[in-house]
Short mmCIF file of C-alpha atoms and ligand atoms in Angstrom, two decimals:
data_model
loop_
_atom_site.label_atom_id
_atom_site.label_comp_id
_atom_site.label_asym_id
_atom_site.label_seq_id
_atom_site.Cartn_x
_atom_site.Cartn_y
_atom_site.Cartn_z
CA MET Q 45 -14.25 41.62 52.62
CA GLU Q 46 -13.59 43.34 55.92
CA THR Q 47 -10.66 42.02 57.93
CA LEU Q 48 -9.87 43.33 61.36
CA VAL Q 49 -6.55 42.43 62.90
CA LYS Q 50 -5.91 42.86 66.62
CA ALA Q 51 -2.37 42.14 67.73
CA GLU Q 52 -1.82 41.20 71.38
CA GLY Q 53 1.72 40.12 72.02
CA GLU Q 54 2.05 36.61 70.71
CA ARG Q 55 -1.64 36.37 69.91
CA ASN Q 56 -3.38 37.62 66.79
CA VAL Q 57 -7.12 37.63 66.31
CA GLU Q 58 -8.47 38.02 62.77
CA ILE Q 59 -12.19 38.48 62.25
CA LEU Q 60 -13.19 37.37 58.75
CA SER Q 61 -16.52 37.44 56.97
CA ASP Q 62 -17.28 33.71 56.88
CA LEU Q 63 -15.89 30.19 56.76
CA ASN Q 64 -14.74 30.60 53.15
CA ALA Q 65 -12.64 33.60 54.12
CA ILE Q 66 -11.25 31.74 57.16
CA SER Q 67 -10.32 28.79 54.94
CA ARG Q 68 -8.57 30.99 52.37
CA GLU Q 69 -6.60 32.81 55.05
CA ALA Q 70 -5.67 29.53 56.74
CA ALA Q 71 -4.50 28.09 53.39
CA SER Q 72 -2.27 31.07 52.83
CA LEU Q 73 -0.81 30.80 56.37
CA PHE Q 74 -0.26 27.04 55.84
CA ILE Q 75 1.58 27.66 52.56
CA ASN Q 76 3.78 30.38 54.05
CA ALA Q 77 4.59 28.33 57.16
CA SER Q 78 5.52 25.34 54.98
CA ARG Q 79 7.85 27.48 52.86
CA ASP Q 80 9.58 29.01 55.91
CA SER Q 81 10.09 25.65 57.62
CA ILE Q 82 11.29 23.90 54.48
CA ALA Q 83 13.71 26.75 53.74
CA ALA Q 84 15.08 26.51 57.30
CA ARG Q 85 15.03 22.76 57.96
CA GLU Q 86 14.09 20.96 54.75
CA LYS Q 87 10.83 19.75 56.34
CA PHE Q 88 7.51 21.01 57.64
CA ALA Q 89 5.84 19.23 60.58
CA VAL Q 90 2.17 20.05 60.97
CA ALA Q 91 -0.40 18.63 63.41
CA ILE Q 92 -3.98 18.92 62.25
CA SER Q 93 -7.47 18.50 63.67
CA GLY Q 94 -10.76 16.93 62.73
CA GLY Q 95 -14.18 18.46 63.22
CA SER Q 96 -16.21 20.20 60.56
CA THR Q 97 -14.55 23.65 60.44
CA PRO Q 98 -11.23 22.77 58.68
CA ARG Q 99 -12.80 20.63 55.93
CA ARG Q 100 -12.91 23.47 53.40
CA LEU Q 101 -9.31 24.28 54.15
CA TYR Q 102 -8.27 20.69 53.36
CA THR Q 103 -10.20 20.81 50.08
CA LEU Q 104 -8.65 24.16 49.18
CA LEU Q 105 -5.14 22.90 49.89
CA SER Q 106 -5.67 19.91 47.60
CA SER Q 107 -6.83 22.05 44.66
CA SER Q 108 -5.08 24.50 42.37
CA PRO Q 109 -3.58 27.00 42.94
CA CYS Q 110 -2.78 26.02 46.59
CA ARG Q 111 -1.64 22.46 45.90
CA ASP Q 112 1.07 23.71 43.55
CA GLN Q 113 2.47 26.05 46.19
CA VAL Q 114 3.41 23.37 48.71
CA ASP Q 115 6.39 21.02 48.46
CA TRP Q 116 4.40 17.96 49.59
CA GLN Q 117 7.44 15.67 49.57
CA LYS Q 118 8.73 17.59 52.58
CA VAL Q 119 5.50 17.95 54.56
CA HIS Q 120 4.90 15.63 57.53
CA PHE Q 121 1.34 15.29 58.76
CA PHE Q 122 0.55 14.50 62.39
CA TRP Q 123 -2.81 14.73 64.16
CA ALA Q 124 -3.64 16.87 67.20
CA ASP Q 125 -6.12 14.17 68.21
CA GLU Q 126 -8.01 11.14 67.00
CA ARG Q 127 -11.16 9.24 67.83
CA CYS Q 128 -10.67 5.55 68.66
CA VAL Q 129 -12.36 4.18 65.57
CA PRO Q 130 -11.03 2.37 62.48
CA LYS Q 131 -9.44 4.64 59.89
CA GLU Q 132 -12.29 4.02 57.44
CA ASP Q 133 -14.91 5.22 59.96
CA GLU Q 134 -16.70 8.50 59.17
CA ALA Q 135 -15.72 9.73 62.67
CA SER Q 136 -12.00 9.24 62.01
CA ASN Q 137 -9.96 12.45 61.90
CA PHE Q 138 -7.49 10.63 59.66
CA LYS Q 139 -10.29 9.92 57.17
CA ILE Q 140 -11.41 13.55 57.12
CA VAL Q 141 -7.95 14.69 56.06
CA PHE Q 142 -7.11 11.68 53.88
CA ASP Q 143 -10.27 11.93 51.76
CA ARG Q 144 -10.01 15.67 51.17
CA LEU Q 145 -6.27 16.23 51.02
CA LEU Q 146 -3.78 13.42 51.53
CA SER Q 147 -5.23 11.17 48.83
CA LYS Q 148 -5.02 14.03 46.33
CA VAL Q 149 -1.48 15.37 46.73
CA PRO Q 150 1.93 13.75 46.09
CA ILE Q 151 2.83 13.11 49.72
CA PRO Q 152 4.97 10.05 50.59
CA ASN Q 153 3.24 7.47 52.79
CA GLU Q 154 6.02 7.64 55.36
CA ASN Q 155 5.22 11.35 55.89
CA ILE Q 156 1.76 10.47 57.20
CA HIS Q 157 2.01 9.94 60.95
CA ARG Q 158 -1.48 8.90 61.90
CA ILE Q 159 -2.79 7.94 65.32
CA LYS Q 160 -3.96 4.32 65.12
CA GLY Q 161 -7.53 4.81 66.26
CA GLU Q 162 -8.25 1.12 65.70
CA GLU Q 163 -5.89 0.16 68.55
CA GLU Q 164 -6.67 0.11 72.25
CA PRO Q 165 -6.34 3.79 73.41
CA GLU Q 166 -3.34 3.34 75.73
CA LYS Q 167 -1.39 1.48 73.03
CA ALA Q 168 -2.38 3.99 70.34
CA ALA Q 169 -1.15 6.83 72.58
CA ARG Q 170 2.18 5.10 73.33
CA ASP Q 171 2.83 4.18 69.69
CA TYR Q 172 2.05 7.72 68.56
CA GLU Q 173 4.33 9.20 71.22
CA ALA Q 174 7.14 6.89 70.04
CA ASP Q 175 6.56 7.97 66.42
CA ILE Q 176 6.76 11.66 67.42
CA LYS Q 177 9.95 11.13 69.43
CA GLU Q 178 11.58 9.28 66.57
CA PHE Q 179 10.63 11.93 64.04
CA PHE Q 180 11.81 14.88 66.13
CA GLU Q 181 14.86 12.97 67.42
CA ALA Q 182 14.24 14.73 70.73
CA SER Q 183 14.07 13.47 74.28
CA GLY Q 184 12.12 16.55 75.40
CA LEU Q 185 9.13 18.29 73.92
CA PRO Q 186 8.81 18.36 70.13
CA VAL Q 187 8.35 21.67 68.32
CA PHE Q 188 5.65 21.37 65.67
CA ASP Q 189 6.00 24.04 62.98
CA LEU Q 190 2.24 24.46 62.84
CA VAL Q 191 -0.70 23.08 64.82
CA LEU Q 192 -4.19 23.51 63.47
CA LEU Q 193 -6.89 23.50 66.15
CA GLY Q 194 -10.64 23.92 66.42
CA MET Q 195 -12.75 24.80 69.44
CA GLY Q 196 -15.92 23.08 70.63
CA GLU Q 197 -18.91 24.92 72.11
CA ASP Q 198 -17.74 23.82 75.56
CA GLY Q 199 -14.26 25.27 74.97
CA HIS Q 200 -12.55 21.94 74.29
CA THR Q 201 -9.74 21.77 71.82
CA ALA Q 202 -8.04 18.74 70.27
CA SER Q 203 -9.45 16.07 72.65
CA LEU Q 204 -8.74 18.11 75.78
CA PHE Q 205 -12.12 18.59 77.46
CA PRO Q 206 -13.04 20.89 80.38
CA GLY Q 207 -12.30 19.21 83.73
CA SER Q 208 -10.41 16.29 82.16
CA LYS Q 209 -7.40 14.99 84.07
CA SER Q 210 -5.42 14.86 80.84
CA LEU Q 211 -5.19 18.66 81.12
CA GLU Q 212 -2.79 18.20 84.02
CA GLU Q 213 -0.66 15.63 82.20
CA THR Q 214 2.98 16.75 82.21
CA ALA Q 215 4.95 13.54 81.70
CA ARG Q 216 3.45 12.43 78.41
CA LEU Q 217 3.32 13.89 74.91
CA VAL Q 218 0.18 11.95 74.06
CA ALA Q 219 -2.69 10.90 76.33
CA PRO Q 220 -5.63 8.51 75.99
CA VAL Q 221 -8.91 10.21 76.91
CA TYR Q 222 -12.45 9.00 77.49
CA THR Q 223 -15.16 11.59 76.91
CA GLU Q 224 -18.62 11.00 78.34
CA LYS Q 225 -20.07 13.64 76.08
CA SER Q 226 -19.78 11.49 73.00
CA ASP Q 227 -19.12 8.23 74.93
CA GLN Q 228 -15.90 7.90 73.00
CA ASN Q 229 -12.30 6.95 73.58
CA ARG Q 230 -9.87 9.35 72.00
CA VAL Q 231 -6.15 10.06 71.87
CA THR Q 232 -4.77 13.59 72.11
CA LEU Q 233 -1.58 15.61 72.14
CA THR Q 234 -1.13 17.10 75.61
CA LEU Q 235 -1.15 20.82 76.49
CA ALA Q 236 2.62 20.76 76.98
CA VAL Q 237 3.18 19.65 73.39
CA LEU Q 238 0.62 22.02 71.92
CA ASN Q 239 2.06 24.98 73.81
CA ASN Q 240 5.54 24.14 72.56
CA ALA Q 241 4.55 24.63 68.90
CA ALA Q 242 6.09 27.37 66.77
CA GLN Q 243 2.69 28.44 65.49
CA ILE Q 244 -0.89 27.55 66.38
CA LEU Q 245 -3.83 28.33 64.18
CA PHE Q 246 -7.37 28.21 65.59
CA LEU Q 247 -10.27 28.09 63.13
CA VAL Q 248 -13.59 29.00 64.76
CA ALA Q 249 -16.91 29.71 63.03
CA GLY Q 250 -20.56 30.06 64.01
CA THR Q 251 -22.72 31.73 66.67
CA SER Q 252 -22.69 28.65 68.92
CA LYS Q 253 -19.03 29.38 69.73
CA ALA Q 254 -19.50 33.10 70.48
CA THR Q 255 -19.98 33.04 74.26
CA VAL Q 256 -17.03 30.80 75.09
CA LEU Q 257 -14.84 32.57 72.57
CA SER Q 258 -15.51 35.94 74.19
CA GLU Q 259 -14.50 34.51 77.60
CA ILE Q 260 -11.28 33.17 76.15
CA LEU Q 261 -10.31 36.24 74.17
CA SER Q 262 -11.16 38.68 76.98
CA ASP Q 263 -8.31 37.12 78.97
CA GLY Q 264 -10.20 37.00 82.27
CA GLU Q 265 -9.60 34.30 84.91
CA LYS Q 266 -12.52 32.29 83.52
CA LYS Q 267 -10.63 31.47 80.35
CA ARG Q 268 -8.59 28.82 82.20
CA GLU Q 269 -11.77 26.78 82.63
CA PHE Q 270 -11.70 26.21 78.90
CA PRO Q 271 -8.93 24.04 77.44
CA ALA Q 272 -8.78 26.29 74.36
CA GLY Q 273 -8.12 29.20 76.75
CA ARG Q 274 -5.02 27.41 78.00
CA ILE Q 275 -3.40 27.35 74.59
CA ARG Q 276 -0.74 30.00 74.66
CA PRO Q 277 2.51 28.85 73.06
CA LEU Q 278 5.54 29.59 75.21
CA GLN Q 279 7.75 30.77 72.38
CA GLY Q 280 5.56 30.61 69.34
CA LYS Q 281 2.47 32.52 68.35
CA VAL Q 282 -1.21 31.76 68.24
CA ILE Q 283 -3.50 33.08 65.52
CA TRP Q 284 -7.28 32.95 65.89
CA LEU Q 285 -9.18 33.04 62.60
CA ILE Q 286 -12.82 33.61 63.49
CA ASP Q 287 -15.89 34.53 61.49
CA ARG Q 288 -18.28 37.39 62.28
CA GLU Q 289 -20.80 35.05 63.89
CA ALA Q 290 -18.28 33.58 66.32
CA ALA Q 291 -16.93 37.09 66.98
CA GLY Q 292 -20.41 38.38 67.89
CA ARG Q 293 -19.58 38.77 71.59
CA VAL Q 294 -15.88 39.54 71.33
C1 LIG X 354 -12.31 16.57 66.88
C2 LIG X 354 -11.45 17.76 67.07
C3 LIG X 354 -12.06 18.80 67.98
C4 LIG X 354 -12.67 19.87 67.07
C5 LIG X 354 -13.65 20.73 67.81
C6 LIG X 354 -14.34 21.72 66.90
O1 LIG X 354 -11.79 15.51 66.67
O2 LIG X 354 -13.53 16.72 66.92
O3 LIG X 354 -10.17 17.69 66.91
O4 LIG X 354 -11.24 19.36 68.93
O5 LIG X 354 -11.65 20.66 66.51
O6 LIG X 354 -14.64 19.91 68.38
O7 LIG X 354 -15.09 21.01 65.98
P1 LIG X 354 -15.90 21.71 64.81
O8 LIG X 354 -14.92 22.25 63.86
O9 LIG X 354 -16.72 20.58 64.22
O10 LIG X 354 -16.74 22.75 65.45
#
């Protein structure tokens, strides 16, 4: 398997053969990040995403040998975003992760910090923000040890969509969002929180993402039009794991 690593300051881009390779690499990064954080602070706070791309990663993490390499008692799961649907709904990001991973590993219930998609969006956003503040015991911005993100064909990430006013949100950690594209209410972490993470991992696969990805990774002015192009952690690092198809125009 050919792996090409391009280092650019705080950004690494790894081109891998396919989604299986991306998932294996992401699992290994997840395991290492959890070990480092637990060694330093006795806990690992990770915010994860829905979508189709990370599903294999969640399945890998819940199976041997990966599941035996994580101290699940000390892992705290948060979500980068959620759709405003009940937690049993197929569109729920909580359900995606619960079915494949959380229901299969020995993680305490109190370590699962879900966004209550069944609530009215404003309330769900406020409750989630309060949960984050309590967990991090911080009045300012929290520092997630790891944030796992995907990228849509339009360059959205989490539930931050191109042109959305939530992109300019600076006072809140969590924002309610309505997206016309899928006619859906959602709740999302804001750019300020995402860019304050210690490490961000993007998983991107498929030819449909190639054009936008090349705009973002070429670092031209146009990249700011895409929310994913505005993810650049202030003090942490961002790693893009992309497959050959998505890298076609990079
Ligand atoms: C969601 C996500 C979203 C996702 C991208 C990429 O709830 O849908 O959090 O930001 O990561 O849309 O989705 P795919 O992995 O399905 O391409």
